[in-house]
JSON list of C-alpha atoms in Angstrom, two decimals:
[
{"chain": "A", "resi": 917, "resn": "SER", "atom": "CA", "xyz": [0.00, 0.00, 0.00]},
{"chain": "A", "resi": 918, "resn": "LYS", "atom": "CA", "xyz": [1.01, 3.60, -0.43]},
{"chain": "A", "resi": 919, "resn": "LEU", "atom": "CA", "xyz": [1.04, 4.16, 3.33]},
{"chain": "A", "resi": 920, "resn": "ALA", "atom": "CA", "xyz": [3.32, 1.16, 3.87]},
{"chain": "A", "resi": 921, "resn": "GLN", "atom": "CA", "xyz": [5.70, 2.45, 1.18]},
{"chain": "A", "resi": 922, "resn": "MET", "atom": "CA", "xyz": [5.81, 5.86, 2.87]},
{"chain": "A", "resi": 923, "resn": "HIS", "atom": "CA", "xyz": [6.91, 4.22, 6.09]},
{"chain": "A", "resi": 924, "resn": "ALA", "atom": "CA", "xyz": [9.16, 1.56, 4.59]},
{"chain": "A", "resi": 925, "resn": "PRO", "atom": "CA", "xyz": [12.39, 1.17, 6.55]},
{"chain": "A", "resi": 926, "resn": "LYS", "atom": "CA", "xyz": [15.17, 3.43, 5.37]},
{"chain": "A", "resi": 927, "resn": "ARG", "atom": "CA", "xyz": [18.86, 2.63, 5.29]},
{"chain": "A", "resi": 928, "resn": "GLY", "atom": "CA", "xyz": [20.21, 2.59, 8.84]},
{"chain": "A", "resi": 929, "resn": "GLU", "atom": "CA", "xyz": [16.78, 2.05, 10.40]},
{"chain": "A", "resi": 930, "resn": "SER", "atom": "CA", "xyz": [16.71, -0.67, 13.01]},
{"chain": "A", "resi": 931, "resn": "GLN", "atom": "CA", "xyz": [14.68, -3.65, 11.83]},
{"chain": "A", "resi": 932, "resn": "ASN", "atom": "CA", "xyz": [13.31, -4.19, 15.36]},
{"chain": "A", "resi": 933, "resn": "LEU", "atom": "CA", "xyz": [11.33, -0.95, 14.92]},
{"chain": "A", "resi": 934, "resn": "VAL", "atom": "CA", "xyz": [9.49, -2.36, 11.90]},
{"chain": "A", "resi": 935, "resn": "CYS", "atom": "CA", "xyz": [6.29, -4.42, 11.93]},
{"chain": "A", "resi": 936, "resn": "PRO", "atom": "CA", "xyz": [6.84, -7.92, 10.48]},
{"chain": "A", "resi": 937, "resn": "ILE", "atom": "CA", "xyz": [3.52, -7.66, 8.63]},
{"chain": "A", "resi": 938, "resn": "THR", "atom": "CA", "xyz": [3.75, -4.16, 7.10]},
{"chain": "A", "resi": 939, "resn": "HIS", "atom": "CA", "xyz": [7.55, -3.81, 7.03]},
{"chain": "A", "resi": 940, "resn": "ALA", "atom": "CA", "xyz": [6.98, -0.21, 8.14]},
{"chain": "A", "resi": 941, "resn": "LEU", "atom": "CA", "xyz": [7.88, 1.69, 11.29]},
{"chain": "A", "resi": 942, "resn": "TYR", "atom": "CA", "xyz": [5.50, 1.02, 14.14]},
{"chain": "A", "resi": 943, "resn": "GLN", "atom": "CA", "xyz": [2.90, 3.70, 14.83]},
{"chain": "A", "resi": 944, "resn": "ASP", "atom": "CA", "xyz": [0.68, 1.75, 17.26]},
{"chain": "A", "resi": 945, "resn": "PRO", "atom": "CA", "xyz": [2.69, -1.33, 18.31]},
{"chain": "A", "resi": 946, "resn": "VAL", "atom": "CA", "xyz": [0.79, -4.00, 20.21]},
{"chain": "A", "resi": 947, "resn": "VAL", "atom": "CA", "xyz": [1.69, -7.38, 21.68]},
{"chain": "A", "resi": 948, "resn": "THR", "atom": "CA", "xyz": [-0.48, -10.47, 21.11]},
{"chain": "A", "resi": 949, "resn": "LEU", "atom": "CA", "xyz": [-0.92, -13.14, 23.77]},
{"chain": "A", "resi": 950, "resn": "ALA", "atom": "CA", "xyz": [1.79, -15.10, 21.92]},
{"chain": "A", "resi": 951, "resn": "GLY", "atom": "CA", "xyz": [4.24, -12.33, 22.88]},
{"chain": "A", "resi": 952, "resn": "ASN", "atom": "CA", "xyz": [4.95, -10.96, 19.40]},
{"chain": "A", "resi": 953, "resn": "THR", "atom": "CA", "xyz": [4.67, -7.28, 18.47]},
{"chain": "A", "resi": 954, "resn": "TYR", "atom": "CA", "xyz": [2.74, -6.03, 15.45]},
{"chain": "A", "resi": 955, "resn": "GLU", "atom": "CA", "xyz": [1.15, -2.84, 14.17]},
{"chain": "A", "resi": 956, "resn": "ARG", "atom": "CA", "xyz": [-2.38, -2.85, 15.65]},
{"chain": "A", "resi": 957, "resn": "SER", "atom": "CA", "xyz": [-4.21, -2.25, 12.35]},
{"chain": "A", "resi": 958, "resn": "ALA", "atom": "CA", "xyz": [-2.08, -4.88, 10.59]},
{"chain": "A", "resi": 959, "resn": "VAL", "atom": "CA", "xyz": [-2.75, -7.69, 13.07]},
{"chain": "A", "resi": 960, "resn": "LEU", "atom": "CA", "xyz": [-6.47, -6.86, 13.15]},
{"chain": "A", "resi": 961, "resn": "ALA", "atom": "CA", "xyz": [-6.58, -6.93, 9.33]},
{"chain": "A", "resi": 962, "resn": "PHE", "atom": "CA", "xyz": [-4.68, -10.26, 9.38]},
{"chain": "A", "resi": 963, "resn": "TRP", "atom": "CA", "xyz": [-7.22, -11.79, 11.76]},
{"chain": "A", "resi": 964, "resn": "GLU", "atom": "CA", "xyz": [-10.09, -10.55, 9.63]},
{"chain": "A", "resi": 965, "resn": "ARG", "atom": "CA", "xyz": [-8.48, -11.93, 6.46]},
{"chain": "A", "resi": 966, "resn": "VAL", "atom": "CA", "xyz": [-7.76, -15.42, 7.88]},
{"chain": "A", "resi": 967, "resn": "GLY", "atom": "CA", "xyz": [-10.98, -15.55, 9.92]},
{"chain": "A", "resi": 968, "resn": "GLN", "atom": "CA", "xyz": [-9.17, -16.93, 12.97]},
{"chain": "A", "resi": 969, "resn": "LEU", "atom": "CA", "xyz": [-7.22, -15.61, 15.92]},
{"chain": "A", "resi": 970, "resn": "ARG", "atom": "CA", "xyz": [-3.73, -16.76, 14.96]},
{"chain": "A", "resi": 971, "resn": "ASP", "atom": "CA", "xyz": [-0.33, -15.23, 15.59]},
{"chain": "A", "resi": 972, "resn": "PRO", "atom": "CA", "xyz": [0.97, -14.07, 12.19]},
{"chain": "A", "resi": 973, "resn": "LEU", "atom": "CA", "xyz": [4.58, -15.16, 12.86]},
{"chain": "A", "resi": 974, "resn": "THR", "atom": "CA", "xyz": [4.04, -18.49, 14.62]},
{"chain": "A", "resi": 975, "resn": "ASN", "atom": "CA", "xyz": [0.56, -19.40, 13.33]},
{"chain": "A", "resi": 976, "resn": "ALA", "atom": "CA", "xyz": [-0.28, -20.39, 16.92]},
{"chain": "A", "resi": 977, "resn": "THR", "atom": "CA", "xyz": [-3.97, -20.22, 17.82]},
{"chain": "A", "resi": 978, "resn": "LEU", "atom": "CA", "xyz": [-4.65, -17.40, 20.25]},
{"chain": "A", "resi": 979, "resn": "GLN", "atom": "CA", "xyz": [-7.19, -17.78, 23.03]},
{"chain": "A", "resi": 980, "resn": "SER", "atom": "CA", "xyz": [-8.15, -14.10, 22.93]},
{"chain": "A", "resi": 981, "resn": "ASP", "atom": "CA", "xyz": [-8.01, -11.05, 20.67]},
{"chain": "A", "resi": 982, "resn": "GLN", "atom": "CA", "xyz": [-6.48, -9.08, 23.52]},
{"chain": "A", "resi": 983, "resn": "LEU", "atom": "CA", "xyz": [-3.81, -6.67, 22.31]},
{"chain": "A", "resi": 984, "resn": "ILE", "atom": "CA", "xyz": [-1.54, -4.85, 24.73]},
{"chain": "A", "resi": 985, "resn": "THR", "atom": "CA", "xyz": [0.10, -1.58, 23.70]},
{"chain": "A", "resi": 986, "resn": "ASN", "atom": "CA", "xyz": [3.86, -2.06, 23.52]},
{"chain": "A", "resi": 987, "resn": "TRP", "atom": "CA", "xyz": [4.89, 1.22, 25.17]},
{"chain": "A", "resi": 988, "resn": "ASP", "atom": "CA", "xyz": [8.60, 0.31, 25.12]},
{"chain": "A", "resi": 989, "resn": "LYS", "atom": "CA", "xyz": [8.51, -0.22, 21.33]},
{"chain": "A", "resi": 990, "resn": "LYS", "atom": "CA", "xyz": [6.56, 3.01, 20.86]},
{"chain": "A", "resi": 991, "resn": "ARG", "atom": "CA", "xyz": [9.21, 4.92, 22.85]},
{"chain": "A", "resi": 992, "resn": "GLU", "atom": "CA", "xyz": [12.01, 3.25, 20.86]},
{"chain": "A", "resi": 993, "resn": "VAL", "atom": "CA", "xyz": [10.45, 4.45, 17.58]},
{"chain": "A", "resi": 994, "resn": "GLU", "atom": "CA", "xyz": [9.99, 7.96, 18.95]},
{"chain": "A", "resi": 995, "resn": "GLU", "atom": "CA", "xyz": [13.59, 8.03, 20.19]},
{"chain": "A", "resi": 996, "resn": "TYR", "atom": "CA", "xyz": [14.87, 6.76, 16.84]},
{"chain": "A", "resi": 997, "resn": "LEU", "atom": "CA", "xyz": [12.94, 9.42, 14.92]},
{"chain": "A", "resi": 998, "resn": "SER", "atom": "CA", "xyz": [14.05, 12.15, 17.32]},
{"chain": "A", "resi": 999, "resn": "THR", "atom": "CA", "xyz": [17.72, 11.13, 17.02]},
{"chain": "A", "resi": 1000, "resn": "CYS", "atom": "CA", "xyz": [17.44, 10.83, 13.26]},
{"chain": "A", "resi": 1001, "resn": "ARG", "atom": "CA", "xyz": [15.83, 14.26, 12.86]},
{"chain": "A", "resi": 1002, "resn": "ALA", "atom": "CA", "xyz": [18.46, 15.83, 15.13]},
{"chain": "A", "resi": 1003, "resn": "ALA", "atom": "CA", "xyz": [21.21, 14.31, 12.95]},
{"chain": "A", "resi": 1004, "resn": "ASP", "atom": "CA", "xyz": [19.49, 15.63, 9.80]},
{"chain": "A", "resi": 1005, "resn": "ASP", "atom": "CA", "xyz": [19.24, 19.11, 11.37]},
{"chain": "A", "resi": 1006, "resn": "ALA", "atom": "CA", "xyz": [22.92, 19.01, 12.37]},
{"chain": "A", "resi": 1007, "resn": "ILE", "atom": "CA", "xyz": [23.99, 18.45, 8.76]},
{"chain": "A", "resi": 1008, "resn": "GLY", "atom": "CA", "xyz": [21.55, 20.98, 7.36]},
{"chain": "A", "resi": 1009, "resn": "GLY", "atom": "CA", "xyz": [19.17, 18.38, 5.97]},
{"chain": "A", "resi": 1010, "resn": "ARG", "atom": "CA", "xyz": [21.77, 17.07, 3.52]},
{"chain": "A", "resi": 1011, "resn": "SER", "atom": "CA", "xyz": [21.83, 13.38, 2.77]},
{"chain": "A", "resi": 1012, "resn": "GLY", "atom": "CA", "xyz": [24.65, 11.35, 4.17]},
{"chain": "A", "resi": 1013, "resn": "GLY", "atom": "CA", "xyz": [23.32, 11.12, 7.71]},
{"chain": "A", "resi": 1014, "resn": "PRO", "atom": "CA", "xyz": [20.67, 8.75, 8.98]},
{"chain": "A", "resi": 1015, "resn": "GLN", "atom": "CA", "xyz": [17.62, 8.56, 6.75]},
{"chain": "A", "resi": 1016, "resn": "CYS", "atom": "CA", "xyz": [14.37, 9.37, 8.55]},
{"chain": "A", "resi": 1017, "resn": "SER", "atom": "CA", "xyz": [10.93, 8.23, 7.64]},
{"chain": "A", "resi": 1018, "resn": "PRO", "atom": "CA", "xyz": [8.30, 10.91, 7.02]},
{"chain": "A", "resi": 1019, "resn": "PRO", "atom": "CA", "xyz": [6.21, 12.02, 10.00]},
{"chain": "A", "resi": 1020, "resn": "LEU", "atom": "CA", "xyz": [3.95, 9.23, 11.18]},
{"chain": "A", "resi": 1021, "resn": "GLN", "atom": "CA", "xyz": [0.29, 9.52, 10.25]},
{"chain": "A", "resi": 1022, "resn": "GLN", "atom": "CA", "xyz": [-2.73, 8.49, 12.28]},
{"chain": "A", "resi": 1023, "resn": "PRO", "atom": "CA", "xyz": [-4.51, 5.30, 11.17]},
{"chain": "A", "resi": 1024, "resn": "VAL", "atom": "CA", "xyz": [-7.26, 5.89, 8.63]},
{"chain": "A", "resi": 1025, "resn": "HIS", "atom": "CA", "xyz": [-9.84, 4.10, 10.79]},
{"chain": "A", "resi": 1026, "resn": "GLU", "atom": "CA", "xyz": [-10.12, 3.10, 14.42]},
{"chain": "A", "resi": 1027, "resn": "PRO", "atom": "CA", "xyz": [-9.58, -0.68, 14.63]},
{"chain": "A", "resi": 1028, "resn": "GLN", "atom": "CA", "xyz": [-12.29, -2.67, 16.36]},
{"chain": "A", "resi": 1029, "resn": "ARG", "atom": "CA", "xyz": [-11.89, -5.77, 18.51]},
{"chain": "A", "resi": 1030, "resn": "LEU", "atom": "CA", "xyz": [-13.14, -9.02, 17.09]},
{"chain": "A", "resi": 1031, "resn": "SER", "atom": "CA", "xyz": [-15.98, -10.68, 18.94]},
{"chain": "A", "resi": 1032, "resn": "GLN", "atom": "CA", "xyz": [-15.50, -14.30, 19.90]}
]
């Protein structure tokens, strides 16, 4: 999707800040009961597409659609973007420093929890 391309990881971007489904920087990282982190809208869309509560990486059946905000991951992304922008400012916006992603956008729709 166009949104995913806008937030595709840039050179020098840590892969642990990228959702394994969208391959884009996390905006709203959540943890499933299996312990893996995904972008909230991406895991909800995955569940809707497959029609089952399964962990996208392990394919393990999940007992609940509970998603817990991964505040540590969210802070890591914010810190990365802050550091990256500071480096860009220090070199006058010229390329050669870390490559930042564009400002993060809000999700187009508010995800809803699946009923069981």
